[in-house]
Amino acid sequence: MAKGPEKNTKNKALHTKLLNRKKAKLQEEKRERALRLKALVAKMNEMKKNDESDAV
């Protein structure tokens, strides 16, 4: 019984590598966005607290 053509594992490996790189990049962007948002919320809360103490 003859075997079929050899599987193209090189392209699959490269594709997987690229997809993993893309996923890692998206996760890093998501993490950075969350940190920026967290810093912005903290800054706004601080400003709100200062405004309230100035008004009182």
Short mmCIF file of N, CA, C and O in Angstrom, two decimals:
data_model
loop_
_atom_site.label_atom_id
_atom_site.label_comp_id
_atom_site.label_asym_id
_atom_site.label_seq_id
_atom_site.Cartn_x
_atom_site.Cartn_y
_atom_site.Cartn_z
N MET A 1 0.84 -1.17 0.00
CA MET A 1 0.00 0.00 0.00
C MET A 1 0.89 1.24 0.00
O MET A 1 1.76 1.41 0.85
N ALA A 2 0.68 2.14 -0.94
CA ALA A 2 1.51 3.34 -1.06
C ALA A 2 1.03 4.41 -0.10
O ALA A 2 -0.17 4.58 0.13
N LYS A 3 2.00 5.11 0.42
CA LYS A 3 1.67 6.22 1.32
C LYS A 3 1.36 7.46 0.48
O LYS A 3 1.85 7.61 -0.62
N GLY A 4 0.57 8.35 1.03
CA GLY A 4 0.25 9.60 0.35
C GLY A 4 1.43 10.55 0.41
O GLY A 4 2.50 10.21 0.91
N PRO A 5 1.25 11.74 -0.12
CA PRO A 5 2.34 12.71 -0.10
C PRO A 5 2.70 13.11 1.32
O PRO A 5 1.87 13.03 2.24
N GLU A 6 3.95 13.52 1.52
CA GLU A 6 4.42 13.91 2.83
C GLU A 6 3.66 15.15 3.30
O GLU A 6 3.40 16.06 2.52
N LYS A 7 3.32 15.15 4.56
CA LYS A 7 2.56 16.28 5.10
C LYS A 7 3.44 17.51 5.19
O LYS A 7 4.64 17.42 5.42
N ASN A 8 2.82 18.66 5.02
CA ASN A 8 3.55 19.91 5.03
C ASN A 8 3.60 20.45 6.46
O ASN A 8 2.86 21.36 6.82
N THR A 9 4.48 19.90 7.27
CA THR A 9 4.56 20.31 8.67
C THR A 9 5.30 21.63 8.84
O THR A 9 5.07 22.33 9.82
N LYS A 10 6.15 21.98 7.89
CA LYS A 10 6.92 23.22 8.02
C LYS A 10 5.98 24.43 7.96
O LYS A 10 6.06 25.33 8.80
N ASN A 11 5.07 24.46 7.00
CA ASN A 11 4.14 25.58 6.89
C ASN A 11 3.19 25.62 8.08
O ASN A 11 2.82 26.69 8.55
N LYS A 12 2.78 24.44 8.55
CA LYS A 12 1.89 24.40 9.70
C LYS A 12 2.58 24.98 10.93
O LYS A 12 1.98 25.73 11.70
N ALA A 13 3.86 24.63 11.09
CA ALA A 13 4.62 25.13 12.24
C ALA A 13 4.77 26.65 12.15
O ALA A 13 4.61 27.36 13.15
N LEU A 14 5.05 27.16 10.96
CA LEU A 14 5.18 28.61 10.79
C LEU A 14 3.85 29.30 11.06
O LEU A 14 3.80 30.37 11.68
N HIS A 15 2.78 28.72 10.58
CA HIS A 15 1.45 29.30 10.77
C HIS A 15 1.11 29.35 12.26
O HIS A 15 0.63 30.37 12.76
N THR A 16 1.39 28.27 12.96
CA THR A 16 1.13 28.21 14.40
C THR A 16 1.96 29.26 15.12
O THR A 16 1.46 29.95 16.02
N LYS A 17 3.22 29.40 14.72
CA LYS A 17 4.10 30.38 15.34
C LYS A 17 3.54 31.80 15.14
O LYS A 17 3.50 32.60 16.08
N LEU A 18 3.08 32.09 13.93
CA LEU A 18 2.52 33.41 13.64
C LEU A 18 1.24 33.65 14.44
O LEU A 18 1.02 34.74 14.98
N LEU A 19 0.39 32.64 14.52
CA LEU A 19 -0.85 32.79 15.29
C LEU A 19 -0.57 33.00 16.77
O LEU A 19 -1.21 33.83 17.42
N ASN A 20 0.42 32.28 17.30
CA ASN A 20 0.78 32.45 18.71
C ASN A 20 1.32 33.85 18.96
O ASN A 20 1.02 34.47 19.98
N ARG A 21 2.12 34.36 18.01
CA ARG A 21 2.66 35.70 18.13
C ARG A 21 1.52 36.73 18.12
O ARG A 21 1.52 37.69 18.88
N LYS A 22 0.54 36.51 17.25
CA LYS A 22 -0.61 37.42 17.15
C LYS A 22 -1.41 37.41 18.44
O LYS A 22 -1.80 38.46 18.96
N LYS A 23 -1.66 36.20 19.00
CA LYS A 23 -2.40 36.09 20.24
C LYS A 23 -1.68 36.80 21.38
O LYS A 23 -2.30 37.50 22.18
N ALA A 24 -0.36 36.62 21.45
CA ALA A 24 0.43 37.25 22.50
C ALA A 24 0.37 38.76 22.38
O ALA A 24 0.25 39.47 23.39
N LYS A 25 0.44 39.26 21.16
CA LYS A 25 0.37 40.71 20.93
C LYS A 25 -0.98 41.25 21.37
O LYS A 25 -1.06 42.30 22.03
N LEU A 26 -2.07 40.56 21.02
CA LEU A 26 -3.40 41.00 21.41
C LEU A 26 -3.57 40.99 22.93
O LEU A 26 -4.16 41.91 23.50
N GLN A 27 -3.03 39.96 23.58
CA GLN A 27 -3.13 39.88 25.03
C GLN A 27 -2.36 41.03 25.69
O GLN A 27 -2.82 41.63 26.66
N GLU A 28 -1.17 41.33 25.14
CA GLU A 28 -0.36 42.42 25.68
C GLU A 28 -1.07 43.76 25.51
O GLU A 28 -1.10 44.58 26.43
N GLU A 29 -1.69 43.97 24.34
CA GLU A 29 -2.43 45.21 24.11
C GLU A 29 -3.61 45.32 25.07
O GLU A 29 -3.89 46.39 25.62
N LYS A 30 -4.29 44.20 25.29
CA LYS A 30 -5.43 44.20 26.21
C LYS A 30 -4.98 44.53 27.63
O LYS A 30 -5.62 45.31 28.34
N ARG A 31 -3.83 43.96 28.04
CA ARG A 31 -3.29 44.21 29.38
C ARG A 31 -2.90 45.68 29.53
O ARG A 31 -3.22 46.32 30.55
N GLU A 32 -2.24 46.24 28.50
CA GLU A 32 -1.85 47.65 28.55
C GLU A 32 -3.07 48.56 28.60
O GLU A 32 -3.08 49.55 29.33
N ARG A 33 -4.09 48.24 27.82
CA ARG A 33 -5.32 49.04 27.81
C ARG A 33 -5.96 49.02 29.19
O ARG A 33 -6.43 50.05 29.68
N ALA A 34 -5.97 47.86 29.82
CA ALA A 34 -6.57 47.73 31.15
C ALA A 34 -5.78 48.56 32.17
O ALA A 34 -6.38 49.22 33.03
N LEU A 35 -4.45 48.55 32.07
CA LEU A 35 -3.64 49.33 32.99
C LEU A 35 -3.87 50.83 32.80
O LEU A 35 -3.95 51.58 33.77
N ARG A 36 -3.97 51.27 31.53
CA ARG A 36 -4.24 52.68 31.26
C ARG A 36 -5.59 53.09 31.82
O ARG A 36 -5.74 54.17 32.42
N LEU A 37 -6.58 52.23 31.63
CA LEU A 37 -7.92 52.52 32.13
C LEU A 37 -7.92 52.58 33.65
O LEU A 37 -8.53 53.48 34.25
N LYS A 38 -7.21 51.66 34.27
CA LYS A 38 -7.13 51.63 35.72
C LYS A 38 -6.48 52.91 36.25
O LYS A 38 -6.94 53.51 37.22
N ALA A 39 -5.41 53.36 35.59
CA ALA A 39 -4.74 54.59 36.00
C ALA A 39 -5.65 55.79 35.81
O ALA A 39 -5.68 56.70 36.65
N LEU A 40 -6.39 55.81 34.71
CA LEU A 40 -7.30 56.91 34.44
C LEU A 40 -8.41 56.97 35.49
O LEU A 40 -8.76 58.05 35.99
N VAL A 41 -8.96 55.82 35.85
CA VAL A 41 -10.02 55.77 36.86
C VAL A 41 -9.47 56.25 38.20
O VAL A 41 -10.12 57.04 38.90
N ALA A 42 -8.27 55.83 38.55
CA ALA A 42 -7.67 56.26 39.81
C ALA A 42 -7.46 57.77 39.81
O ALA A 42 -7.72 58.45 40.81
N LYS A 43 -7.00 58.31 38.69
CA LYS A 43 -6.77 59.75 38.57
C LYS A 43 -8.09 60.52 38.71
O LYS A 43 -8.16 61.53 39.41
N MET A 44 -9.13 60.03 38.05
CA MET A 44 -10.43 60.71 38.12
C MET A 44 -11.00 60.63 39.53
O MET A 44 -11.59 61.61 40.02
N ASN A 45 -10.84 59.49 40.20
CA ASN A 45 -11.31 59.37 41.58
C ASN A 45 -10.56 60.33 42.50
O ASN A 45 -11.16 60.94 43.38
N GLU A 46 -9.27 60.48 42.27
CA GLU A 46 -8.46 61.41 43.07
C GLU A 46 -8.93 62.84 42.83
O GLU A 46 -9.07 63.63 43.77
N MET A 47 -9.18 63.19 41.57
CA MET A 47 -9.66 64.53 41.24
C MET A 47 -11.03 64.78 41.89
O MET A 47 -11.29 65.86 42.42
N LYS A 48 -11.89 63.77 41.84
CA LYS A 48 -13.23 63.90 42.43
C LYS A 48 -13.12 64.11 43.94
O LYS A 48 -13.80 64.96 44.52
N LYS A 49 -12.22 63.35 44.58
CA LYS A 49 -12.03 63.46 46.02
C LYS A 49 -11.50 64.85 46.37
O LYS A 49 -11.96 65.48 47.32
N ASN A 50 -10.57 65.38 45.56
CA ASN A 50 -10.02 66.71 45.82
C ASN A 50 -11.08 67.79 45.62
O ASN A 50 -11.13 68.76 46.38
N ASP A 51 -11.93 67.64 44.60
CA ASP A 51 -13.00 68.61 44.38
C ASP A 51 -13.99 68.62 45.54
O ASP A 51 -14.44 69.68 45.96
N GLU A 52 -14.31 67.44 46.04
CA GLU A 52 -15.25 67.37 47.15
C GLU A 52 -14.65 67.99 48.41
O GLU A 52 -15.33 68.69 49.15
N SER A 53 -13.36 67.79 48.66
CA SER A 53 -12.75 68.35 49.87
C SER A 53 -12.60 69.86 49.74
O SER A 53 -12.67 70.58 50.71
N ASP A 54 -12.40 70.36 48.51
CA ASP A 54 -12.32 71.81 48.29
C ASP A 54 -13.68 72.45 48.49
O ASP A 54 -13.78 73.57 48.99
N ALA A 55 -14.74 71.80 48.10
CA ALA A 55 -16.08 72.35 48.20
C ALA A 55 -16.56 72.40 49.64
O ALA A 55 -17.35 73.25 50.01
N VAL A 56 -16.08 71.48 50.48
CA VAL A 56 -16.55 71.40 51.87
C VAL A 56 -15.85 72.37 52.73
O VAL A 56 -15.22 73.22 52.67
#
